[in-house]
PDB file of C-alpha atoms in Angstrom:
ATOM      1  CA  UNK A   1     -35.282 -55.334 -87.943  1.00  0.00           C
ATOM      2  CA  UNK A   2     -34.920 -53.220 -84.836  1.00  0.00           C
ATOM      3  CA  UNK A   3     -31.528 -51.927 -85.984  1.00  0.00           C
ATOM      4  CA  UNK A   4     -32.910 -50.970 -89.226  1.00  0.00           C
ATOM      5  CA  UNK A   5     -35.703 -48.773 -87.526  1.00  0.00           C
ATOM      6  CA  UNK A   6     -32.777 -47.280 -85.226  1.00  0.00           C
ATOM      7  CA  UNK A   7     -30.609 -46.446 -88.235  1.00  0.00           C
ATOM      8  CA  UNK A   8     -33.571 -45.178 -90.140  1.00  0.00           C
ATOM      9  CA  UNK A   9     -34.475 -42.936 -87.159  1.00  0.00           C
ATOM     10  CA  UNK A  10     -30.915 -41.457 -86.993  1.00  0.00           C
ATOM     11  CA  UNK A  11     -30.563 -40.671 -90.618  1.00  0.00           C
ATOM     12  CA  UNK A  12     -33.808 -38.699 -90.543  1.00  0.00           C
ATOM     13  CA  UNK A  13     -34.664 -36.368 -87.802  1.00  0.00           C
ATOM     14  CA  UNK A  14     -38.009 -35.112 -86.840  1.00  0.00           C
ATOM     15  CA  UNK A  15     -39.159 -32.550 -89.298  1.00  0.00           C
ATOM     16  CA  UNK A  16     -39.672 -28.943 -88.597  1.00  0.00           C
ATOM     17  CA  UNK A  17     -43.492 -27.826 -88.953  1.00  0.00           C
ATOM     18  CA  UNK A  18     -44.126 -24.686 -91.049  1.00  0.00           C
ATOM     19  CA  UNK A  19     -44.041 -21.556 -89.184  1.00  0.00           C
ATOM     20  CA  UNK A  20     -41.474 -22.562 -86.536  1.00  0.00           C
ATOM     21  CA  UNK A  21     -38.011 -21.263 -86.588  1.00  0.00           C
ATOM     22  CA  UNK A  22     -34.948 -23.281 -85.860  1.00  0.00           C
ATOM     23  CA  UNK A  23     -33.726 -22.935 -82.391  1.00  0.00           C
ATOM     24  CA  UNK A  24     -30.119 -22.170 -83.189  1.00  0.00           C
ATOM     25  CA  UNK A  25     -31.049 -19.720 -85.877  1.00  0.00           C
ATOM     26  CA  UNK A  26     -33.236 -17.796 -83.574  1.00  0.00           C
ATOM     27  CA  UNK A  27     -30.717 -17.869 -80.866  1.00  0.00           C
ATOM     28  CA  UNK A  28     -27.979 -16.394 -83.256  1.00  0.00           C
ATOM     29  CA  UNK A  29     -30.189 -13.385 -84.336  1.00  0.00           C
ATOM     30  CA  UNK A  30     -31.343 -12.612 -80.858  1.00  0.00           C
ATOM     31  CA  UNK A  31     -27.532 -12.440 -79.567  1.00  0.00           C
ATOM     32  CA  UNK A  32     -26.470 -10.194 -82.446  1.00  0.00           C
ATOM     33  CA  UNK A  33     -29.149  -7.748 -81.912  1.00  0.00           C
ATOM     34  CA  UNK A  34     -27.698  -6.131 -78.831  1.00  0.00           C
ATOM     35  CA  UNK A  35     -24.194  -6.023 -80.312  1.00  0.00           C
ATOM     36  CA  UNK A  36     -25.524  -3.885 -83.163  1.00  0.00           C
ATOM     37  CA  UNK A  37     -27.384  -1.682 -80.700  1.00  0.00           C
ATOM     38  CA  UNK A  38     -24.046  -1.213 -78.604  1.00  0.00           C
ATOM     39  CA  UNK A  39     -22.031  -0.240 -81.796  1.00  0.00           C
ATOM     40  CA  UNK A  40     -24.491   2.471 -82.698  1.00  0.00           C
ATOM     41  CA  UNK A  41     -24.487   3.759 -79.054  1.00  0.00           C
ATOM     42  CA  UNK A  42     -20.730   4.053 -79.091  1.00  0.00           C
ATOM     43  CA  UNK A  43     -20.560   5.850 -82.405  1.00  0.00           C
ATOM     44  CA  UNK A  44     -23.262   8.083 -81.053  1.00  0.00           C
ATOM     45  CA  UNK A  45     -21.093   8.998 -77.863  1.00  0.00           C
ATOM     46  CA  UNK A  46     -18.038   9.661 -80.109  1.00  0.00           C
ATOM     47  CA  UNK A  47     -20.059  11.893 -82.589  1.00  0.00           C
ATOM     48  CA  UNK A  48     -21.683  13.794 -79.402  1.00  0.00           C
ATOM     49  CA  UNK A  49     -18.216  14.611 -77.970  1.00  0.00           C
ATOM     50  CA  UNK A  50     -16.643  15.611 -81.291  1.00  0.00           C
ATOM     51  CA  UNK A  51     -19.517  18.088 -81.952  1.00  0.00           C
ATOM     52  CA  UNK A  52     -19.124  19.591 -78.598  1.00  0.00           C
ATOM     53  CA  UNK A  53     -15.474  20.087 -79.021  1.00  0.00           C
ATOM     54  CA  UNK A  54     -15.946  21.547 -82.395  1.00  0.00           C
ATOM     55  CA  UNK A  55     -18.610  23.870 -81.045  1.00  0.00           C
ATOM     56  CA  UNK A  56     -15.973  24.975 -78.373  1.00  0.00           C
ATOM     57  CA  UNK A  57     -13.232  25.725 -81.111  1.00  0.00           C
ATOM     58  CA  UNK A  58     -15.737  27.730 -83.295  1.00  0.00           C
ATOM     59  CA  UNK A  59     -18.133  30.055 -81.442  1.00  0.00           C
ATOM     60  CA  UNK A  60     -20.944  31.909 -83.129  1.00  0.00           C
ATOM     61  CA  UNK A  61     -20.556  35.716 -83.665  1.00  0.00           C
ATOM     62  CA  UNK A  62     -23.379  37.611 -81.860  1.00  0.00           C
ATOM     63  CA  UNK A  63     -24.365  41.164 -82.891  1.00  0.00           C
ATOM     64  CA  UNK A  64     -26.361  43.469 -80.859  1.00  0.00           C
ATOM     65  CA  UNK A  65     -27.157  47.068 -80.732  1.00  0.00           C
ATOM     66  CA  UNK A  66     -27.048  49.428 -77.592  1.00  0.00           C
ATOM     67  CA  UNK A  67     -28.880  52.928 -77.793  1.00  0.00           C
ATOM     68  CA  UNK A  68     -27.214  55.867 -75.987  1.00  0.00           C
ATOM     69  CA  UNK A  69     -28.508  59.457 -75.652  1.00  0.00           C
ATOM     70  CA  UNK A  70     -24.835  60.685 -75.086  1.00  0.00           C
ATOM     71  CA  UNK A  71     -21.412  59.389 -76.278  1.00  0.00           C
ATOM     72  CA  UNK A  72     -18.381  59.602 -74.546  1.00  0.00           C
ATOM     73  CA  UNK A  73     -16.784  62.592 -76.576  1.00  0.00           C
ATOM     74  CA  UNK A  74     -14.248  61.048 -78.995  1.00  0.00           C
ATOM     75  CA  UNK A  75     -10.662  62.320 -79.426  1.00  0.00           C
ATOM     76  CA  UNK A  76      -9.941  63.451 -83.027  1.00  0.00           C
ATOM     77  CA  UNK A  77      -6.053  63.513 -83.657  1.00  0.00           C
ATOM     78  CA  UNK A  78      -5.308  65.698 -86.882  1.00  0.00           C
ATOM     79  CA  UNK A  79      -1.887  65.963 -88.341  1.00  0.00           C
ATOM     80  CA  UNK A  80      -2.069  69.236 -90.191  1.00  0.00           C
ATOM     81  CA  UNK A  81       1.728  69.561 -91.164  1.00  0.00           C
ATOM     82  CA  UNK A  82       2.025  73.152 -92.498  1.00  0.00           C
ATOM     83  CA  UNK A  83      -1.531  74.030 -92.559  1.00  0.00           C
ATOM     84  CA  UNK A  84      -3.059  76.452 -90.071  1.00  0.00           C
ATOM     85  CA  UNK A  85      -6.205  75.823 -87.828  1.00  0.00           C
ATOM     86  CA  UNK A  86      -8.370  78.695 -88.688  1.00  0.00           C
ATOM     87  CA  UNK A  87     -11.493  77.990 -86.819  1.00  0.00           C
ATOM     88  CA  UNK A  88     -13.421  75.090 -84.847  1.00  0.00           C
ATOM     89  CA  UNK A  89     -17.090  75.339 -83.733  1.00  0.00           C
ATOM     90  CA  UNK A  90     -19.681  72.920 -82.462  1.00  0.00           C
ATOM     91  CA  UNK A  91     -23.003  73.151 -84.274  1.00  0.00           C
ATOM     92  CA  UNK A  92     -26.320  71.298 -83.720  1.00  0.00           C
ATOM     93  CA  UNK A  93     -29.090  69.782 -86.003  1.00  0.00           C
ATOM     94  CA  UNK A  94     -26.912  69.494 -89.126  1.00  0.00           C
ATOM     95  CA  UNK A  95     -26.899  73.155 -89.584  1.00  0.00           C
ATOM     96  CA  UNK A  96     -23.622  74.982 -90.402  1.00  0.00           C
ATOM     97  CA  UNK A  97     -23.928  78.816 -90.951  1.00  0.00           C
ATOM     98  CA  UNK A  98     -22.420  80.555 -94.000  1.00  0.00           C
ATOM     99  CA  UNK A  99     -18.743  81.094 -93.728  1.00  0.00           C
ATOM    100  CA  UNK A 100     -17.635  84.437 -92.774  1.00  0.00           C
ATOM    101  CA  UNK A 101     -14.360  85.728 -94.214  1.00  0.00           C
ATOM    102  CA  UNK A 102     -13.047  82.277 -95.443  1.00  0.00           C
ATOM    103  CA  UNK A 103      -9.331  81.853 -95.135  1.00  0.00           C
ATOM    104  CA  UNK A 104      -9.121  84.061 -92.201  1.00  0.00           C
ATOM    105  CA  UNK A 105      -8.505  83.448 -88.396  1.00  0.00           C
ATOM    106  CA  UNK A 106     -11.855  82.757 -86.863  1.00  0.00           C
ATOM    107  CA  UNK A 107     -13.350  81.640 -83.454  1.00  0.00           C
ATOM    108  CA  UNK A 108     -11.765  78.391 -81.883  1.00  0.00           C
ATOM    109  CA  UNK A 109     -14.541  77.187 -79.782  1.00  0.00           C
ATOM    110  CA  UNK A 110     -13.493  73.523 -79.328  1.00  0.00           C
ATOM    111  CA  UNK A 111     -11.264  72.102 -76.766  1.00  0.00           C
ATOM    112  CA  UNK A 112      -7.896  71.400 -78.325  1.00  0.00           C
ATOM    113  CA  UNK A 113      -4.388  70.214 -77.349  1.00  0.00           C
ATOM    114  CA  UNK A 114      -1.263  70.085 -79.279  1.00  0.00           C
ATOM    115  CA  UNK A 115       1.240  67.139 -78.557  1.00  0.00           C
ATOM    116  CA  UNK A 116       4.486  65.977 -80.193  1.00  0.00           C
ATOM    117  CA  UNK A 117       5.471  62.272 -79.880  1.00  0.00           C
ATOM    118  CA  UNK A 118       7.694  59.899 -82.118  1.00  0.00           C
ATOM    119  CA  UNK A 119       6.411  57.677 -84.797  1.00  0.00           C
ATOM    120  CA  UNK A 120       5.548  54.418 -83.331  1.00  0.00           C
ATOM    121  CA  UNK A 121       6.606  52.564 -86.270  1.00  0.00           C
ATOM    122  CA  UNK A 122       9.862  54.240 -86.943  1.00  0.00           C
ATOM    123  CA  UNK A 123      10.924  55.763 -83.473  1.00  0.00           C
ATOM    124  CA  UNK A 124      12.664  58.305 -85.330  1.00  0.00           C
ATOM    125  CA  UNK A 125      10.358  60.698 -86.842  1.00  0.00           C
ATOM    126  CA  UNK A 126       8.705  63.341 -84.647  1.00  0.00           C
ATOM    127  CA  UNK A 127       4.976  63.617 -85.210  1.00  0.00           C
ATOM    128  CA  UNK A 128       2.927  67.006 -84.307  1.00  0.00           C
ATOM    129  CA  UNK A 129      -0.668  66.200 -83.654  1.00  0.00           C
ATOM    130  CA  UNK A 130      -3.566  68.416 -82.685  1.00  0.00           C
ATOM    131  CA  UNK A 131      -6.026  66.801 -80.537  1.00  0.00           C
ATOM    132  CA  UNK A 132      -9.548  67.916 -80.791  1.00  0.00           C
ATOM    133  CA  UNK A 133     -12.484  66.973 -78.401  1.00  0.00           C
ATOM    134  CA  UNK A 134     -15.270  65.314 -80.881  1.00  0.00           C
ATOM    135  CA  UNK A 135     -19.046  65.635 -80.450  1.00  0.00           C
ATOM    136  CA  UNK A 136     -21.324  63.865 -77.665  1.00  0.00           C
ATOM    137  CA  UNK A 137     -24.772  64.787 -78.078  1.00  0.00           C
ATOM    138  CA  UNK A 138     -26.216  62.464 -80.705  1.00  0.00           C
ATOM    139  CA  UNK A 139     -29.861  63.449 -80.201  1.00  0.00           C
ATOM    140  CA  UNK A 140     -29.336  67.029 -81.116  1.00  0.00           C
ATOM    141  CA  UNK A 141     -27.003  65.893 -84.028  1.00  0.00           C
ATOM    142  CA  UNK A 142     -24.001  67.649 -82.534  1.00  0.00           C
ATOM    143  CA  UNK A 143     -21.088  68.253 -85.033  1.00  0.00           C
ATOM    144  CA  UNK A 144     -17.787  69.709 -84.901  1.00  0.00           C
ATOM    145  CA  UNK A 145     -16.776  71.923 -88.117  1.00  0.00           C
ATOM    146  CA  UNK A 146     -13.117  72.584 -88.537  1.00  0.00           C
ATOM    147  CA  UNK A 147     -11.430  74.928 -91.164  1.00  0.00           C
ATOM    148  CA  UNK A 148      -7.767  74.998 -92.196  1.00  0.00           C
ATOM    149  CA  UNK A 149      -5.624  76.798 -94.276  1.00  0.00           C
ATOM    150  CA  UNK A 150      -2.437  75.925 -96.091  1.00  0.00           C
ATOM    151  CA  UNK A 151      -0.556  78.771 -97.777  1.00  0.00           C
ATOM    152  CA  UNK A 152       1.956  77.012 -99.790  1.00  0.00           C
ATOM    153  CA  UNK A 153       2.989  73.327-100.455  1.00  0.00           C
ATOM    154  CA  UNK A 154       5.752  71.525-102.278  1.00  0.00           C
ATOM    155  CA  UNK A 155       3.619  68.514-102.860  1.00  0.00           C
ATOM    156  CA  UNK A 156       1.467  67.570-106.063  1.00  0.00           C
ATOM    157  CA  UNK A 157      -1.482  66.494-103.681  1.00  0.00           C
ATOM    158  CA  UNK A 158      -2.269  67.952-100.400  1.00  0.00           C
ATOM    159  CA  UNK A 159      -4.249  66.348 -97.621  1.00  0.00           C
ATOM    160  CA  UNK A 160      -4.475  66.099 -93.881  1.00  0.00           C
ATOM    161  CA  UNK A 161      -4.338  62.930 -92.250  1.00  0.00           C
ATOM    162  CA  UNK A 162      -6.509  62.117 -88.925  1.00  0.00           C
ATOM    163  CA  UNK A 163      -7.269  59.365 -86.702  1.00  0.00           C
ATOM    164  CA  UNK A 164     -10.380  58.847 -84.198  1.00  0.00           C
ATOM    165  CA  UNK A 165      -9.760  57.360 -80.735  1.00  0.00           C
ATOM    166  CA  UNK A 166     -12.679  56.149 -78.224  1.00  0.00           C
ATOM    167  CA  UNK A 167     -12.291  58.823 -75.364  1.00  0.00           C
ATOM    168  CA  UNK A 168     -10.888  62.207 -75.203  1.00  0.00           C
ATOM    169  CA  UNK A 169     -11.181  62.196 -71.542  1.00  0.00           C
ATOM    170  CA  UNK A 170      -8.953  59.331 -71.393  1.00  0.00           C
ATOM    171  CA  UNK A 171      -6.158  61.270 -73.240  1.00  0.00           C
ATOM    172  CA  UNK A 172      -6.556  64.272 -70.776  1.00  0.00           C
ATOM    173  CA  UNK A 173      -5.993  61.838 -67.866  1.00  0.00           C
ATOM    174  CA  UNK A 174      -3.188  59.987 -69.363  1.00  0.00           C
ATOM    175  CA  UNK A 175      -0.035  60.616 -67.359  1.00  0.00           C
ATOM    176  CA  UNK A 176       2.022  60.195 -70.452  1.00  0.00           C
ATOM    177  CA  UNK A 177       0.093  61.487 -73.465  1.00  0.00           C
ATOM    178  CA  UNK A 178       2.851  60.676 -75.877  1.00  0.00           C
ATOM    179  CA  UNK A 179       2.622  57.110 -75.269  1.00  0.00           C
ATOM    180  CA  UNK A 180      -0.966  57.313 -75.151  1.00  0.00           C
ATOM    181  CA  UNK A 181      -1.085  58.587 -78.693  1.00  0.00           C
ATOM    182  CA  UNK A 182       1.531  56.096 -79.860  1.00  0.00           C
ATOM    183  CA  UNK A 183      -0.639  53.357 -78.635  1.00  0.00           C
ATOM    184  CA  UNK A 184      -3.644  55.013 -80.395  1.00  0.00           C
ATOM    185  CA  UNK A 185      -1.917  55.121 -83.654  1.00  0.00           C
ATOM    186  CA  UNK A 186      -0.592  51.520 -83.460  1.00  0.00           C
ATOM    187  CA  UNK A 187      -4.386  50.555 -82.750  1.00  0.00           C
ATOM    188  CA  UNK A 188      -6.695  52.671 -84.681  1.00  0.00           C
ATOM    189  CA  UNK A 189      -6.777  53.369 -88.540  1.00  0.00           C
ATOM    190  CA  UNK A 190      -6.166  56.627 -90.211  1.00  0.00           C
ATOM    191  CA  UNK A 191      -7.871  58.526 -93.073  1.00  0.00           C
ATOM    192  CA  UNK A 192      -7.446  61.642 -94.839  1.00  0.00           C
ATOM    193  CA  UNK A 193      -9.474  64.581 -96.267  1.00  0.00           C
ATOM    194  CA  UNK A 194      -8.285  66.838 -99.049  1.00  0.00           C
ATOM    195  CA  UNK A 195      -8.001  70.616 -99.762  1.00  0.00           C
ATOM    196  CA  UNK A 196     -10.751  72.623-101.610  1.00  0.00           C
ATOM    197  CA  UNK A 197     -13.578  70.312-100.389  1.00  0.00           C
ATOM    198  CA  UNK A 198     -15.735  69.901 -97.361  1.00  0.00           C
ATOM    199  CA  UNK A 199     -15.653  66.516 -96.136  1.00  0.00           C
ATOM    200  CA  UNK A 200     -18.546  65.246 -93.931  1.00  0.00           C
ATOM    201  CA  UNK A 201     -17.631  62.424 -91.553  1.00  0.00           C
ATOM    202  CA  UNK A 202     -20.398  60.409 -89.760  1.00  0.00           C
ATOM    203  CA  UNK A 203     -18.912  58.170 -87.140  1.00  0.00           C
ATOM    204  CA  UNK A 204     -20.234  55.013 -85.578  1.00  0.00           C
ATOM    205  CA  UNK A 205     -18.821  52.927 -82.901  1.00  0.00           C
ATOM    206  CA  UNK A 206     -18.243  49.013 -82.714  1.00  0.00           C
ATOM    207  CA  UNK A 207     -17.144  47.301 -79.689  1.00  0.00           C
ATOM    208  CA  UNK A 208     -15.823  43.794 -80.098  1.00  0.00           C
ATOM    209  CA  UNK A 209     -15.401  41.420 -77.020  1.00  0.00           C
ATOM    210  CA  UNK A 210     -13.305  38.369 -77.520  1.00  0.00           C
ATOM    211  CA  UNK A 211     -11.328  36.152 -75.178  1.00  0.00           C
ATOM    212  CA  UNK A 212     -12.202  38.417 -72.115  1.00  0.00           C
ATOM    213  CA  UNK A 213     -10.802  41.652 -73.723  1.00  0.00           C
ATOM    214  CA  UNK A 214     -12.919  44.359 -75.460  1.00  0.00           C
ATOM    215  CA  UNK A 215     -11.530  46.522 -78.356  1.00  0.00           C
ATOM    216  CA  UNK A 216     -13.131  49.777 -79.829  1.00  0.00           C
ATOM    217  CA  UNK A 217     -13.295  50.465 -83.565  1.00  0.00           C
ATOM    218  CA  UNK A 218     -14.506  53.435 -85.461  1.00  0.00           C
ATOM    219  CA  UNK A 219     -16.529  52.954 -88.812  1.00  0.00           C
ATOM    220  CA  UNK A 220     -17.319  56.066 -90.916  1.00  0.00           C
ATOM    221  CA  UNK A 221     -19.152  57.326 -93.812  1.00  0.00           C
ATOM    222  CA  UNK A 222     -17.680  60.317 -95.561  1.00  0.00           C
ATOM    223  CA  UNK A 223     -19.442  62.751 -98.219  1.00  0.00           C
ATOM    224  CA  UNK A 224     -17.361  65.233-100.037  1.00  0.00           C
ATOM    225  CA  UNK A 225     -18.662  68.353-101.539  1.00  0.00           C
ATOM    226  CA  UNK A 226     -16.671  70.828-103.796  1.00  0.00           C
ATOM    227  CA  UNK A 227     -15.673  74.339-102.128  1.00  0.00           C
ATOM    228  CA  UNK A 228     -16.280  77.076-104.610  1.00  0.00           C
ATOM    229  CA  UNK A 229     -13.445  79.281-103.754  1.00  0.00           C
ATOM    230  CA  UNK A 230     -14.165  82.926-104.791  1.00  0.00           C
ATOM    231  CA  UNK A 231     -10.978  84.549-103.268  1.00  0.00           C
ATOM    232  CA  UNK A 232      -8.238  86.116-105.331  1.00  0.00           C
ATOM    233  CA  UNK A 233      -5.453  83.979-104.234  1.00  0.00           C
ATOM    234  CA  UNK A 234      -2.416  82.265-105.581  1.00  0.00           C
ATOM    235  CA  UNK A 235      -2.752  78.691-106.915  1.00  0.00           C
ATOM    236  CA  UNK A 236      -1.055  77.111-103.865  1.00  0.00           C
ATOM    237  CA  UNK A 237      -3.333  78.609-101.148  1.00  0.00           C
ATOM    238  CA  UNK A 238      -5.839  76.107-100.166  1.00  0.00           C
ATOM    239  CA  UNK A 239      -8.750  75.780 -97.508  1.00  0.00           C
ATOM    240  CA  UNK A 240      -9.653  72.492 -95.977  1.00  0.00           C
ATOM    241  CA  UNK A 241     -13.153  71.883 -94.300  1.00  0.00           C
ATOM    242  CA  UNK A 242     -13.994  68.834 -92.278  1.00  0.00           C
ATOM    243  CA  UNK A 243     -17.201  67.886 -90.297  1.00  0.00           C
ATOM    244  CA  UNK A 244     -17.452  65.109 -87.610  1.00  0.00           C
ATOM    245  CA  UNK A 245     -20.645  64.036 -86.390  1.00  0.00           C
ATOM    246  CA  UNK A 246     -22.138  60.802 -85.049  1.00  0.00           C
ATOM    247  CA  UNK A 247     -24.208  58.710 -87.628  1.00  0.00           C
ATOM    248  CA  UNK A 248     -26.807  57.388 -85.181  1.00  0.00           C
ATOM    249  CA  UNK A 249     -27.208  56.668 -81.409  1.00  0.00           C
ATOM    250  CA  UNK A 250     -26.449  52.953 -81.653  1.00  0.00           C
ATOM    251  CA  UNK A 251     -23.423  51.263 -80.385  1.00  0.00           C
ATOM    252  CA  UNK A 252     -22.742  48.020 -82.055  1.00  0.00           C
ATOM    253  CA  UNK A 253     -21.551  45.208 -79.985  1.00  0.00           C
ATOM    254  CA  UNK A 254     -19.981  42.029 -81.394  1.00  0.00           C
ATOM    255  CA  UNK A 255     -18.974  39.228 -79.351  1.00  0.00           C
ATOM    256  CA  UNK A 256     -18.409  35.274 -79.601  1.00  0.00           C
ATOM    257  CA  UNK A 257     -21.019  33.151 -78.059  1.00  0.00           C
ATOM    258  CA  UNK A 258     -20.107  29.319 -77.423  1.00  0.00           C
ATOM    259  CA  UNK A 259     -23.261  27.497 -78.414  1.00  0.00           C
ATOM    260  CA  UNK A 260     -21.946  24.195 -77.028  1.00  0.00           C
ATOM    261  CA  UNK A 261     -24.146  23.445 -73.766  1.00  0.00           C
ATOM    262  CA  UNK A 262     -22.491  21.055 -71.426  1.00  0.00           C
ATOM    263  CA  UNK A 263     -25.814  20.198 -69.857  1.00  0.00           C
ATOM    264  CA  UNK A 264     -27.261  19.087 -73.165  1.00  0.00           C
ATOM    265  CA  UNK A 265     -24.222  16.964 -73.763  1.00  0.00           C
ATOM    266  CA  UNK A 266     -24.411  15.247 -70.263  1.00  0.00           C
ATOM    267  CA  UNK A 267     -28.154  14.661 -70.738  1.00  0.00           C
ATOM    268  CA  UNK A 268     -27.539  13.063 -74.091  1.00  0.00           C
ATOM    269  CA  UNK A 269     -24.690  10.854 -72.877  1.00  0.00           C
ATOM    270  CA  UNK A 270     -26.481   9.722 -69.813  1.00  0.00           C
ATOM    271  CA  UNK A 271     -29.404   8.597 -72.205  1.00  0.00           C
ATOM    272  CA  UNK A 272     -26.881   6.830 -74.335  1.00  0.00           C
ATOM    273  CA  UNK A 273     -25.410   4.997 -71.275  1.00  0.00           C
ATOM    274  CA  UNK A 274     -29.060   4.108 -70.109  1.00  0.00           C
ATOM    275  CA  UNK A 275     -29.394   2.534 -73.511  1.00  0.00           C
ATOM    276  CA  UNK A 276     -26.350   0.660 -73.233  1.00  0.00           C
ATOM    277  CA  UNK A 277     -27.211  -0.675 -69.826  1.00  0.00           C
ATOM    278  CA  UNK A 278     -30.689  -1.861 -71.220  1.00  0.00           C
ATOM    279  CA  UNK A 279     -28.928  -3.406 -73.999  1.00  0.00           C
ATOM    280  CA  UNK A 280     -26.690  -5.171 -71.840  1.00  0.00           C
ATOM    281  CA  UNK A 281     -29.477  -6.463 -69.624  1.00  0.00           C
ATOM    282  CA  UNK A 282     -31.311  -7.625 -73.101  1.00  0.00           C
ATOM    283  CA  UNK A 283     -28.218  -9.285 -74.142  1.00  0.00           C
ATOM    284  CA  UNK A 284     -27.936 -10.994 -70.627  1.00  0.00           C
ATOM    285  CA  UNK A 285     -31.515 -12.178 -70.782  1.00  0.00           C
ATOM    286  CA  UNK A 286     -30.956 -13.573 -74.386  1.00  0.00           C
ATOM    287  CA  UNK A 287     -28.204 -15.672 -73.337  1.00  0.00           C
ATOM    288  CA  UNK A 288     -30.075 -17.172 -70.566  1.00  0.00           C
ATOM    289  CA  UNK A 289     -33.140 -17.708 -72.922  1.00  0.00           C
ATOM    290  CA  UNK A 290     -30.961 -19.360 -75.345  1.00  0.00           C
ATOM    291  CA  UNK A 291     -29.205 -21.718 -72.851  1.00  0.00           C
ATOM    292  CA  UNK A 292     -32.773 -22.463 -71.614  1.00  0.00           C
ATOM    293  CA  UNK A 293     -34.216 -23.283 -75.013  1.00  0.00           C
ATOM    294  CA  UNK A 294     -30.968 -25.461 -75.848  1.00  0.00           C
ATOM    295  CA  UNK A 295     -31.372 -27.489 -72.760  1.00  0.00           C
ATOM    296  CA  UNK A 296     -34.998 -28.034 -73.574  1.00  0.00           C
ATOM    297  CA  UNK A 297     -34.135 -29.118 -77.089  1.00  0.00           C
ATOM    298  CA  UNK A 298     -31.416 -31.528 -75.966  1.00  0.00           C
ATOM    299  CA  UNK A 299     -33.742 -33.001 -73.363  1.00  0.00           C
ATOM    300  CA  UNK A 300     -36.647 -33.495 -76.102  1.00  0.00           C
ATOM    301  CA  UNK A 301     -34.095 -35.088 -78.376  1.00  0.00           C
ATOM    302  CA  UNK A 302     -32.827 -37.422 -75.612  1.00  0.00           C
ATOM    303  CA  UNK A 303     -36.399 -38.468 -74.658  1.00  0.00           C
ATOM    304  CA  UNK A 304     -36.994 -39.291 -78.408  1.00  0.00           C
ATOM    305  CA  UNK A 305     -34.056 -41.302 -78.522  1.00  0.00           C
ATOM    306  CA  UNK A 306     -34.864 -43.304 -75.375  1.00  0.00           C
ATOM    307  CA  UNK A 307     -38.217 -43.676 -76.780  1.00  0.00           C
ATOM    308  CA  UNK A 308     -36.829 -45.247 -79.920  1.00  0.00           C
ATOM    309  CA  UNK A 309     -34.622 -47.424 -78.079  1.00  0.00           C
TER     310      UNK A 309
END
């Protein structure tokens, strides 16, 4: 009779009341929770470092504007070819007086200098440039008005090339002006203005700072007006008119800004590591709690078996 009761107790363990959780299942879920938190923290660390490296590789372009009362006089390099410079004057407030004796030599009130140098792209062709000092006073709308005359040409289309460089004074101070012009022609863009028209060029300056070096670039807006030539002249005789003026008193400055802040990344990583340490402490306490509950469970089971025996 006693043996039957022992066998009956071994086959049917004590029932679990409603609302209680089995100790083994509770211990397992408590152990898994810190592991999931640790994996999320490791992924967050990897994502933070990856984003920081991407921001270092791809800086953001910043554009700002600086207002100036006076510009450093730019250099205007003209390549007239067979055309002759008739006049060059500085005017103010966008006012150009009527022409007197167009096609005839007039006053040259500009600072000019002629220079010859070899073509920087071929190193064989000799180039002849007329360097003119550009306008400075943007508040008074200073402009430079030039007039050229071409008596004959063997080309179907006639135009004069020109380029702009940042400082006429740098050109004057250069010990080798030929090399200076070769560098300018390699660095700056060139444009044209045609005969029989008055071409009005409005300049603006853009300074770009990248990798510790600064480059200067000119942007320009041009307007072209037809010149009504009332002279009795041969068909090959042409006049060229060009005006150079600053568009506005604002220098555009462009520079790359790195948006990645190392201090933000360090603070975020410290927070992540702190969370990892807390997760490790939680896991340690969970293991201790699991062992304690297991021992208590085994002790109760042993006491029940002894009581039955």
